[in-house]
CSV table of C-alpha atoms in Angstrom, one decimal:
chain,number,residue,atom,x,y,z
A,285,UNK,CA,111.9,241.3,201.3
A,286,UNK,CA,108.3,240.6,201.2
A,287,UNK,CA,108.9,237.7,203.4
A,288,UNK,CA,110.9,239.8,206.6
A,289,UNK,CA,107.7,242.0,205.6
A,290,UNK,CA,105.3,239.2,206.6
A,291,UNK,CA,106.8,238.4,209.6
A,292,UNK,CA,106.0,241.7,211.2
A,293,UNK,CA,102.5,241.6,210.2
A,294,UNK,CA,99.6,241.2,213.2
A,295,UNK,CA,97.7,238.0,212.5
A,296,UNK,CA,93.8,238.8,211.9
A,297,UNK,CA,90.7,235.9,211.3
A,298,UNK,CA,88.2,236.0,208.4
A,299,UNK,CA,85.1,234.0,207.6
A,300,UNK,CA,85.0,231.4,204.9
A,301,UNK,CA,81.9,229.8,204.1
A,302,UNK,CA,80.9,230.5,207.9
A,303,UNK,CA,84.2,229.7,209.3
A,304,UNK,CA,87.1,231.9,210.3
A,305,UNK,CA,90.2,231.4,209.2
A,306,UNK,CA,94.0,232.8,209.9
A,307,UNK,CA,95.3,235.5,207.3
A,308,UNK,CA,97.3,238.3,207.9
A,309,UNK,CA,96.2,242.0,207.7
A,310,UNK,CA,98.1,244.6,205.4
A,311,UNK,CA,98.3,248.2,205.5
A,312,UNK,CA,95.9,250.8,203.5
A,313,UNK,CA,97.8,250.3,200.3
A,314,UNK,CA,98.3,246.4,200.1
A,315,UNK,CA,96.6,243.3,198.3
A,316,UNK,CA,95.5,239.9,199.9
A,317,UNK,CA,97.1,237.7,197.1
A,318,UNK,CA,96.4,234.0,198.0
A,319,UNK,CA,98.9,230.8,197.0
A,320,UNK,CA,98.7,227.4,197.5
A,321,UNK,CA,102.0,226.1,199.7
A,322,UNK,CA,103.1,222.5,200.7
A,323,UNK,CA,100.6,220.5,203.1
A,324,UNK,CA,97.9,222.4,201.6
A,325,UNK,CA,98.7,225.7,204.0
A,326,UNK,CA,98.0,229.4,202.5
A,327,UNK,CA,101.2,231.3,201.9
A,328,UNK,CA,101.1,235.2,201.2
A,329,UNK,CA,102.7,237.9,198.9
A,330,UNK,CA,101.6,241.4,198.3
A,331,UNK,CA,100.8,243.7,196.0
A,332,UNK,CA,100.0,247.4,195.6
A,333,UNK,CA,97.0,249.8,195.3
A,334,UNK,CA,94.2,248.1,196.5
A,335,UNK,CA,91.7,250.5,198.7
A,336,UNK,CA,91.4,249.2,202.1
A,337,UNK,CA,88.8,247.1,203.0
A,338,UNK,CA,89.0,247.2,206.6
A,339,UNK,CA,86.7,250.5,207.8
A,340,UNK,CA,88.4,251.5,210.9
A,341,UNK,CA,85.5,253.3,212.5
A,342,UNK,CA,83.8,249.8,212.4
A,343,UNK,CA,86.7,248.0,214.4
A,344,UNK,CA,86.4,251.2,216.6
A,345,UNK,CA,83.1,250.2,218.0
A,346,UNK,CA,83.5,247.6,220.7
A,347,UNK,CA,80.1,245.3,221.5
A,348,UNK,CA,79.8,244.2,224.6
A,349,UNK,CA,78.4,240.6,225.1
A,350,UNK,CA,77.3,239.5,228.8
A,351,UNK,CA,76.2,235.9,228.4
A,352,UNK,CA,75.9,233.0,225.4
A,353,UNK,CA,73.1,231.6,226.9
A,354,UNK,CA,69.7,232.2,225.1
A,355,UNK,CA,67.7,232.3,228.3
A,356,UNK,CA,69.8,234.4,230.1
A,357,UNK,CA,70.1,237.5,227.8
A,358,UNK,CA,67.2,239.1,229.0
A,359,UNK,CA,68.4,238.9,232.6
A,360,UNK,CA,71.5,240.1,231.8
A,361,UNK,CA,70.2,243.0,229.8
A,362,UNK,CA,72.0,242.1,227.0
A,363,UNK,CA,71.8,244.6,224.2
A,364,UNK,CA,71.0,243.8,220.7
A,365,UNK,CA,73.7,243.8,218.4
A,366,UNK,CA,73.9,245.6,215.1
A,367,UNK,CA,76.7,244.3,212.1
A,368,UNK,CA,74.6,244.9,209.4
A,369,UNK,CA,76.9,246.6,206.4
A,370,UNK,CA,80.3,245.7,208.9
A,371,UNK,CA,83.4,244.3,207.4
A,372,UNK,CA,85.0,243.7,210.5
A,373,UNK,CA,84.0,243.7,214.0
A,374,UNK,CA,84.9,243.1,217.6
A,375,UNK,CA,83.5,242.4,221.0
A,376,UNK,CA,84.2,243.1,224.5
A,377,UNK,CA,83.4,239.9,227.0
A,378,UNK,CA,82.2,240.6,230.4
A,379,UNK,CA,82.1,238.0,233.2
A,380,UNK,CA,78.8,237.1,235.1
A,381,UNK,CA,80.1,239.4,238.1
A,382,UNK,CA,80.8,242.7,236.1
A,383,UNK,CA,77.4,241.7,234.3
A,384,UNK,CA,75.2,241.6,237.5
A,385,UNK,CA,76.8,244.7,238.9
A,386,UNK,CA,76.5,246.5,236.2
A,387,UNK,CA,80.1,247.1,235.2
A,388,UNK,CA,79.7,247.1,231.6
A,389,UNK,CA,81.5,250.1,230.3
A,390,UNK,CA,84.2,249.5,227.9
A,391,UNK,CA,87.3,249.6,230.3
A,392,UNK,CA,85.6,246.9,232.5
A,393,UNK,CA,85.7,244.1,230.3
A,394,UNK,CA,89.2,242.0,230.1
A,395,UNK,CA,88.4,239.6,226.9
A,396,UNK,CA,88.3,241.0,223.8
A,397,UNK,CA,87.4,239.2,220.7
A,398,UNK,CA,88.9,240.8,217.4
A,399,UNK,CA,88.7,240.4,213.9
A,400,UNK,CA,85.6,239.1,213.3
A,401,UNK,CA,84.1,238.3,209.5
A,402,UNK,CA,81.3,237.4,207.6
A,403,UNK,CA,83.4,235.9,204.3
A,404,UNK,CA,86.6,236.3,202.9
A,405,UNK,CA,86.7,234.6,199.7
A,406,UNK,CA,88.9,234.3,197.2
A,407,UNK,CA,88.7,236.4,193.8
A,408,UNK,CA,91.8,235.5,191.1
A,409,UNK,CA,94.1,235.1,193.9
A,410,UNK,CA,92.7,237.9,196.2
A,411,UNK,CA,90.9,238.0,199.3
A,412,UNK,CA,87.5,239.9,198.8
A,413,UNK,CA,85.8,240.5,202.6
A,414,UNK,CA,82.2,240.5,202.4
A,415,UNK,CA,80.0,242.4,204.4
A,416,UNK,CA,77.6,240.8,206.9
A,417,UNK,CA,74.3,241.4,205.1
A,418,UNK,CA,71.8,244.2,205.6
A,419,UNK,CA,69.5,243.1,208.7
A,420,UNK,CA,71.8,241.5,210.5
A,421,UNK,CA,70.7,242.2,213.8
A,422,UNK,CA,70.4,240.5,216.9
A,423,UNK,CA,71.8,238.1,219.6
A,424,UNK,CA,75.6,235.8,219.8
A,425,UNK,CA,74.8,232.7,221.3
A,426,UNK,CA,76.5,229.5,221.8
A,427,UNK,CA,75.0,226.3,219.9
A,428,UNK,CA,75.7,222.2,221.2
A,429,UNK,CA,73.2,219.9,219.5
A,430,UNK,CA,72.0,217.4,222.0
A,431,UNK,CA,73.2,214.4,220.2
A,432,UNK,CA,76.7,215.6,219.2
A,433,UNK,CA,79.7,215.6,221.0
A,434,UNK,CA,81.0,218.6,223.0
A,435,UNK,CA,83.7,219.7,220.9
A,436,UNK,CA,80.7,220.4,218.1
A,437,UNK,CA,79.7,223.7,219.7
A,438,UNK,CA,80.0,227.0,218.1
A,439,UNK,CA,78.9,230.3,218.5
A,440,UNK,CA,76.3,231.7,216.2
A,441,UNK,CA,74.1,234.8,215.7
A,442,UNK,CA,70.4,234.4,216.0
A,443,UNK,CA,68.5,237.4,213.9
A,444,UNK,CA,66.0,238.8,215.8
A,445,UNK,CA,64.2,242.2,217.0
A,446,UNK,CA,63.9,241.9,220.6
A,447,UNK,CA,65.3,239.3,223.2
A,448,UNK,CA,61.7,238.3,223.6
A,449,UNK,CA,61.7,236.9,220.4
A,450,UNK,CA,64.6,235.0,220.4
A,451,UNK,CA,63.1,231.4,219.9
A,452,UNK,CA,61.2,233.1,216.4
A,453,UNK,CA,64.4,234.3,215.0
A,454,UNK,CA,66.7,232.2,212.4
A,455,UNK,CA,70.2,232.0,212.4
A,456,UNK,CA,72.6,234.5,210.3
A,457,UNK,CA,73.3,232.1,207.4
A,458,UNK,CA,76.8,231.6,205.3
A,459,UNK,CA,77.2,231.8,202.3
A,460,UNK,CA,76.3,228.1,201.3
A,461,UNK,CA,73.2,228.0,203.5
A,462,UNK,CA,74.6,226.7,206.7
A,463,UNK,CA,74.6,228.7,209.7
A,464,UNK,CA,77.2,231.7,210.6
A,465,UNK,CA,79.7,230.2,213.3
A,466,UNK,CA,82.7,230.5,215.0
A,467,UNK,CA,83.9,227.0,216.2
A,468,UNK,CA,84.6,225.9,219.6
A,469,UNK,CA,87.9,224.7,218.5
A,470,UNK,CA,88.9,228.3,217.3
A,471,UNK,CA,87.6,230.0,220.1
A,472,UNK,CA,90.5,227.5,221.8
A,473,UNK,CA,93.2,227.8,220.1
A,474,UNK,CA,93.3,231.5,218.7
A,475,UNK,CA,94.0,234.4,220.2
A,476,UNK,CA,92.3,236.7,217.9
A,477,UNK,CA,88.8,235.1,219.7
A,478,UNK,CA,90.0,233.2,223.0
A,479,UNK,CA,88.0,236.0,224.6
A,480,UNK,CA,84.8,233.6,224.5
A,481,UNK,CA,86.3,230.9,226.5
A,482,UNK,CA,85.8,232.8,230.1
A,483,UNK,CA,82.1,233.3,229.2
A,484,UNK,CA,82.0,229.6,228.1
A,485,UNK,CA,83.0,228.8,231.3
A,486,UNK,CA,81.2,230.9,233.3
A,487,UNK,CA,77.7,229.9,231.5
A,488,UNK,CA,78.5,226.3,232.0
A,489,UNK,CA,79.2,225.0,228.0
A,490,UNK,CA,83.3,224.5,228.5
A,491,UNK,CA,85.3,223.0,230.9
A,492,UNK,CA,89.6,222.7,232.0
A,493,UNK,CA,89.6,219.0,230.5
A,494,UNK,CA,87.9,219.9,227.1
A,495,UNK,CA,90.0,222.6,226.7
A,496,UNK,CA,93.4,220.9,227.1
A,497,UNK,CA,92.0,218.4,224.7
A,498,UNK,CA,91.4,220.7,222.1
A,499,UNK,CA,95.1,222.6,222.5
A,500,UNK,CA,96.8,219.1,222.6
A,501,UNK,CA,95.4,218.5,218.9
A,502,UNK,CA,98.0,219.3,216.1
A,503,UNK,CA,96.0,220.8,213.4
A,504,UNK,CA,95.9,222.0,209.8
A,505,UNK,CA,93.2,224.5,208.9
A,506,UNK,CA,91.8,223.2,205.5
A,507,UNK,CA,91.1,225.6,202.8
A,508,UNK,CA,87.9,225.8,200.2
A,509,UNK,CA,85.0,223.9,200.6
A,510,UNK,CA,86.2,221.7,203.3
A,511,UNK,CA,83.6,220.2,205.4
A,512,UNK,CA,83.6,219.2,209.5
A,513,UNK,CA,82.2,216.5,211.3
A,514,UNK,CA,82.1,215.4,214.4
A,515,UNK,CA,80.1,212.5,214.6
A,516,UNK,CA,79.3,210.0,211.7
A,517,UNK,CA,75.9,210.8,212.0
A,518,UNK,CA,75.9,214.9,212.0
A,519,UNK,CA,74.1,216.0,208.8
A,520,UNK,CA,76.1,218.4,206.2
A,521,UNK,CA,76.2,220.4,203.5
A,522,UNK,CA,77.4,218.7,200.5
A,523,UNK,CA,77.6,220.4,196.5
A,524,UNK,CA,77.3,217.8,194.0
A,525,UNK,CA,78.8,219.6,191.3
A,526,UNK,CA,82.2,219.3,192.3
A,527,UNK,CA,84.3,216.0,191.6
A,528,UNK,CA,86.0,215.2,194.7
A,529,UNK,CA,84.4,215.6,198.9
A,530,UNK,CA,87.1,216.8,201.2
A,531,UNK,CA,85.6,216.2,204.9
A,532,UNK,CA,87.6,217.1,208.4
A,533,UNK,CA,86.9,214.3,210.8
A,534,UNK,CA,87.2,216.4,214.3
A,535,UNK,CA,87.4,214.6,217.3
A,536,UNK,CA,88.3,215.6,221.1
A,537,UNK,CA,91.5,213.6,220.2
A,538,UNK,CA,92.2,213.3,216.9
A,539,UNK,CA,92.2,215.2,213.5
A,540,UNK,CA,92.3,213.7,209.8
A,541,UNK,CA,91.3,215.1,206.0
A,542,UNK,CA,89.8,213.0,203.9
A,543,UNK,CA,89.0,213.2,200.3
A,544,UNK,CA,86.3,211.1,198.7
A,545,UNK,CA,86.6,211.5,194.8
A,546,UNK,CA,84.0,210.8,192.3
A,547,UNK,CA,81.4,210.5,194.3
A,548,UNK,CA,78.8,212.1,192.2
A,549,UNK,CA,80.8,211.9,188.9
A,550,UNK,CA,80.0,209.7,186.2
A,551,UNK,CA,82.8,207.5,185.3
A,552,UNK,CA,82.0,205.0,182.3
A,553,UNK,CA,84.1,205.2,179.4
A,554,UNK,CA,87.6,206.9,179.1
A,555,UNK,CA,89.0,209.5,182.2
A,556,UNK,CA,87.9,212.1,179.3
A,557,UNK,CA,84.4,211.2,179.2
A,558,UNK,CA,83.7,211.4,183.3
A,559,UNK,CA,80.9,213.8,183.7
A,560,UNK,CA,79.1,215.0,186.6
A,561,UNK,CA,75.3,215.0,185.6
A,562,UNK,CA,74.3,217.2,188.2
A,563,UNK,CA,74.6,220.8,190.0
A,564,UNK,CA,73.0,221.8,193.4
A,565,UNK,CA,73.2,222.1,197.2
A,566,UNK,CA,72.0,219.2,199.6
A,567,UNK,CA,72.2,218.1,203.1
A,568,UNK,CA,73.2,214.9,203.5
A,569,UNK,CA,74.8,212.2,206.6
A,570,UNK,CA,76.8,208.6,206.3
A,571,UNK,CA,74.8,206.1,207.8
A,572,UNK,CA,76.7,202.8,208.6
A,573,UNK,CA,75.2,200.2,206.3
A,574,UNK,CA,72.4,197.8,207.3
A,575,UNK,CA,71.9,196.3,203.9
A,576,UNK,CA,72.3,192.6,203.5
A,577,UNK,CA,74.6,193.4,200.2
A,578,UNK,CA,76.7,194.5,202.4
A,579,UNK,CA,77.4,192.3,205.4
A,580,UNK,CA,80.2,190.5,203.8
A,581,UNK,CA,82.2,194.3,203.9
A,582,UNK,CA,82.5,194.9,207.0
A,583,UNK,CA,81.8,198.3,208.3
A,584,UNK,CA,80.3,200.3,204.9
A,585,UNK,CA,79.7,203.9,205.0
A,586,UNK,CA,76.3,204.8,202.4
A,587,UNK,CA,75.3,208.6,201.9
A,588,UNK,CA,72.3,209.4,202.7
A,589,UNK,CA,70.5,212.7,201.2
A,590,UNK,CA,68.3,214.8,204.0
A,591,UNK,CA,67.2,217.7,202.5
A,592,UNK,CA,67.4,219.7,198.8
A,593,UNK,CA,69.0,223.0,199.7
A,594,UNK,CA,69.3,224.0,196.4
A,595,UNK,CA,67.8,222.7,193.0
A,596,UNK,CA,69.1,219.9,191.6
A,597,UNK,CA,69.7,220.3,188.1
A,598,UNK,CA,70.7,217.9,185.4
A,599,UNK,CA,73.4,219.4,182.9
A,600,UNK,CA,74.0,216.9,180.9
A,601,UNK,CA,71.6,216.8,177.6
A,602,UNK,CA,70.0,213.7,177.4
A,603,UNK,CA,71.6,212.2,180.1
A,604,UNK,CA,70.0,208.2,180.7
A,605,UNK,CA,70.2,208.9,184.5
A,606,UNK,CA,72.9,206.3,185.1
A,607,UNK,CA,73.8,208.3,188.6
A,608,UNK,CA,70.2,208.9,190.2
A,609,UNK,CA,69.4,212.3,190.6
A,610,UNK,CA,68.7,213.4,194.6
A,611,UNK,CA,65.7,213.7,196.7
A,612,UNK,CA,65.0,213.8,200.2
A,613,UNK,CA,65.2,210.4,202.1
A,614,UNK,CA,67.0,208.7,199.3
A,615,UNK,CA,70.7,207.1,199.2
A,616,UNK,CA,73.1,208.2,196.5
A,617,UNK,CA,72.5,205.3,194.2
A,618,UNK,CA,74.3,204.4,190.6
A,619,UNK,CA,72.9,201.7,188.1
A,620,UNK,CA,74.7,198.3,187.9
A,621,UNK,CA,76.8,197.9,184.9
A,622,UNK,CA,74.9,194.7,184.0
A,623,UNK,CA,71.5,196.2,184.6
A,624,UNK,CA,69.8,199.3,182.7
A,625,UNK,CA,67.3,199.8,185.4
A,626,UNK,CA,68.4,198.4,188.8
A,627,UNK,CA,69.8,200.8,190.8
A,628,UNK,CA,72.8,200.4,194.0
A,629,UNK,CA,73.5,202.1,196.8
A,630,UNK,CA,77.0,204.3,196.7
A,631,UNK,CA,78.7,202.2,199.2
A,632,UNK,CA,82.1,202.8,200.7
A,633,UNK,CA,83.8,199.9,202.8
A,634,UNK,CA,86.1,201.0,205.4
A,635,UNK,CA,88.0,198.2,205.2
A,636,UNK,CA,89.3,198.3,201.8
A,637,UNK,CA,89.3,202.1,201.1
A,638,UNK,CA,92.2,204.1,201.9
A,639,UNK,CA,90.8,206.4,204.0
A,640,UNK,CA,88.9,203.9,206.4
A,641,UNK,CA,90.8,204.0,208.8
A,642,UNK,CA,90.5,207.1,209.9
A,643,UNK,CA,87.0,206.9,209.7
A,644,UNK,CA,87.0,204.0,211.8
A,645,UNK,CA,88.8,205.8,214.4
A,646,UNK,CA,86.7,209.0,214.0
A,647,UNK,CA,83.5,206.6,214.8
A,648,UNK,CA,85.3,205.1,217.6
A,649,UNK,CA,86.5,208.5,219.5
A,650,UNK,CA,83.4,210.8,218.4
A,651,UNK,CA,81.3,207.9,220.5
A,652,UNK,CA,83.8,209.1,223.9
C-alpha cells in the first residue's frame, strides 16, 4: 500500500549540508522516515502524526529574481530578498526583456523555482527541515571560480543590506561552514529548479553544449557527507573524525564515488585497536606529488591541509602523536614504523589503489 502511495506523491528538493537533494513531500499528517536501499539510493515509508513542517503561507510568497549577475542587480532593480525563519521557499524567474520593461508582476514570469531548503537532515530515521537562519537577507547570485571548470558553478546567496554593498557581504553558510548553493548540475537536471537555466543563459554563465553534457551524465545523488569536486586542485571541506572520505568526482563527462578509508585513523595493532586521534573541521586539496619518495609511483595524490575551520582536538589521552595533528600549510603526515620521530607524507598512488582510475580520468576530463 504505502508503495502505490508513493508513487502519487509530487517530488520536492531539500538542502543537505548546502546541497539539495530529491525527497518526496507528504501530506499534513505524515513522517519523512529515511532507509538505506541498494546502490546507496534513499527509499521511503511513512508514518503518522507528525505536525507539518512545510508553512504554506511561506511557499505562498513568490520572489522574483531578475538577474544572477552581481553587477547587474542594481540595474535591474532587483529587490532584496528576505528567507530569514523560511522552511521552504520559491522564486519566480524573469528574463532580461520582462526585467527592462518592467513586467515583473507575478503572472509575467514563466520559470518558477520550487522547493527550496536550507537543511534537511536526518534525525533517527526522519527528515528534520531546518530553517534558514535569522538574518538571512539579501541577494541570489551565480558563483564560477576563475580557475575551475564550468560545470563548478552554483548559485548562492550573498547577505547583505543594500545592493550597494554587495562586495562587503559574506555568503549564507551550510551547516558545515561551506557556502549555501544550489549546483549547476541540479539546476540541469531537476525540474523542481530548471527555472534558473533561462536566466543562466541570458546573463551569459550557461550555454546549449554544457547543458546537454550535463543531461547526458547518468547520475546517483550520494547521501551524508559526500563531498564534490571538480578539479583535483578545488579545495574542500574535510571532517577528520570520521573513518572513511567519500568524494564525488564531477566532470562535464563523467561521474564516479570514491571512498578513501582510514585516512585519518590510526591503525597499528589489531582492527579493535584503530583509533582516530582527532575531531575537527578543515579545508584541505590533493596536490599531485612532487616529492622525490615518490617518483618511482607514478602519479601520487598527497593531501594537503589549507585552513583550520574548526578546532582540532586530540581525543585520545596520552596519545604519542603517531598521526600528526593538522595545521595550515601542512600535508597529512604519519610516523614511519621504523622511526619514532620521522614523519611521511599520506600518499596515495593512483596506480596501485583501486580507486585510481577514476581519479586519473577525473584529472584528465576536469583539465577539458
Amino acid at each position: 500500500m504505502f508503495a502505490s502511495i508513493g508513487r502519487r506523491l509530487p517530488r520536492a528538493f531539500c538542502q543537505i549540508n548546502g546541497y539539495l537533494s530529491c525527497h518526496r513531500v507528504f501530506g499534513s499528517s505524515h513522517k519523512r522516515l529515511w532507509s538505506r536501499g541498494t546502490r546507496g539510493e534513499r527509499q521511503f515509508s511513512i508514518a503518522r502524526d507528525e505536525p507539518e513542517v512545510i508553512n504554506r503561507a511561506e511557499t505562498a510568497i513568490v520572489r522574483p529574481i531578475l538577474t544572477l549577475r552581481p553587477e547587474k542587480l542594481s540595474e535591474v532593480g532587483q529587490e532584496i530578498i528576505d528567507l530569514s525563519g523560511c522552511h521552504t521557499t520559491r522564486f519566480n524567474i524573469f528574463s532580461a526583456n520582462q526585467a527592462s520593461n518592467g513586467e515583473t508582476n507575478l503572472k509575467s514570469g514563466k520559470h518558477i523555482v520550487r522547493n527550496v531548503r536550507y537543511r534537511c537532515r536526518d534525525k533517527h530515521r526522519t527528515c528534520i527541515i531546518d530553517p534558514f537562519p535569522e538574518d538571512t537577507r539579501g541577494f541570489l547570485y551565480y558563483y564560477l571560480p576563475a580557475d575551475q571548470p564550468a560545470i563548478s558553478g552554483e548559485v548562492r546567496f550573498r547577505i547583505c543590506d543594500d545592493v550597494t554593498r554587495f562586495d562587503e557581504g559574506r555568503d549564507l553558510l551550510s551547516s558545515i561552514g561551506k557556502p549555501w548553493c544550489i549546483p549547476l548540475h541540479k539546476i540541469i537536471r531537476h525540474k523542481s529548479c530548471e527555472g534558473f537555466s533561462p536566466l543562466l543563459i541570458d546573463d551569459g554563465f550557461l550555454d546549449e553544449d554544457l547543458v546537454d553534457d550535463v543531461k547526458k551524465l547518468s547520475l546517483l545523488y550520494p547521501t551524508g557527507m559526500h563531498r564534490t569536486l571538480y578539479s583535483i586542485t578545488q579545495p574542500f571541506i574535510l571532517n577528520i573524525g570520521l573513518s572513511t572520505q567519500d568524494l564525488t568526482l564531477f566532470t562535464r563527462k563523467s561521474v564516479a564515488i570514491v571512498r578513501i578509508a582510514n585516512l585519518f585513523t590510526d591503525r597499528r595493532g589489531d582492527f579493535k585497536d584503530h583509533r582516530i586521534p582527532y575531531i575537527g573541521h578543515v579545508k584541505a586539496r590533493f596536490e599531485l606529488s612532487t616529492l622525490p619518495e615518490h617518483s618511482n609511483l607514478g602519479p601520487t595524490l598527497v593531501l594537503r591541509f589549507l585552513e583550520i575551520i574548526e578546532p582540532i582536538q586530540c581525543v585520545l589521552e596520552g596519545y604519542d602523536g603517531y598521526i600528526a595533528p593538522p595545521s595550515s600549510g601542512s600535508l597529512l603526515s604519519k610516523r614511519k614504523p621504523a622511526a619514532k620521530k620521522k614523519y611521511q607524507p599520506w600518499s596515495y598512488p593512483l596506480n596501485k589503489r583501486p580507486h585510481g582510475e577514476d581519479f586519473l580520468s577525473f584529472i584528465e576530463h576536469s583539465r577539458r
